[in-house]
Amino acid sequence: MNGRRDFLKGSAIAVSALAIGGVSTRVLASQAASFAGVVYTKDNPGTMAAKVKSHAPEVNVAGSKVSLKTVHPMSAEHHIVRHTLVLSDGTVVGGVTFKSTDKAESSYDLPAGYKGKVYATSFCNLHDFWLTEFSV
Ligand SMILES: [Fe+2]
């Protein structure tokens, strides 16, 4: 199990690095099923279907403001580590790294006039990398 856990952590970090590096996440979202066990979504939760509500980031859009919330317990042993918001062309709008004492909530301003797909990510230290895709 530790070997699989280490592999998943490495894979999630690689996927995060790709998103941060500007590589489009459009491929990731459309091929989420191909990344089963690496990228989890509401529609493709793999073996973690029971974890969707507490791990897939919730999205609230008000004008150009996007707020993310992961309804997840926060403790030193188990917590949400990071949120990111990425546009369909790979532009990273922003990201927030959390301490275990924080609430897993973040907010971002979309570029003026942006219309299109947006990808919200949430990473749990025990339950890996989650993606919520939406459009504005
Ligand atoms: Fe978790």
Short mmCIF file of C-alpha atoms and ligand atoms in Angstrom, two decimals, residues 51 54-55 72-73 78-80 124-128 130, ligand 1:
data_model
loop_
_atom_site.label_atom_id
_atom_site.label_comp_id
_atom_site.label_asym_id
_atom_site.label_seq_id
_atom_site.Cartn_x
_atom_site.Cartn_y
_atom_site.Cartn_z
CA LYS A 51 -15.06 10.88 -0.72
CA SER A 54 -15.52 16.06 1.11
CA HIS A 55 -12.83 16.30 -1.59
CA HIS A 72 -13.11 18.56 4.59
CA PRO A 73 -11.87 18.13 8.16
CA HIS A 78 -5.46 14.78 7.49
CA HIS A 79 -6.13 18.01 5.62
CA ILE A 80 -6.49 19.79 2.31
CA CYS A 124 -5.79 16.10 0.17
CA ASN A 125 -2.71 14.77 1.94
CA LEU A 126 -4.37 11.35 2.25
CA HIS A 127 -6.89 11.23 -0.62
CA ASP A 128 -4.95 12.74 -3.48
CA TRP A 130 -9.37 16.20 -7.11
FE FE B 1 -9.09 13.50 2.71
#
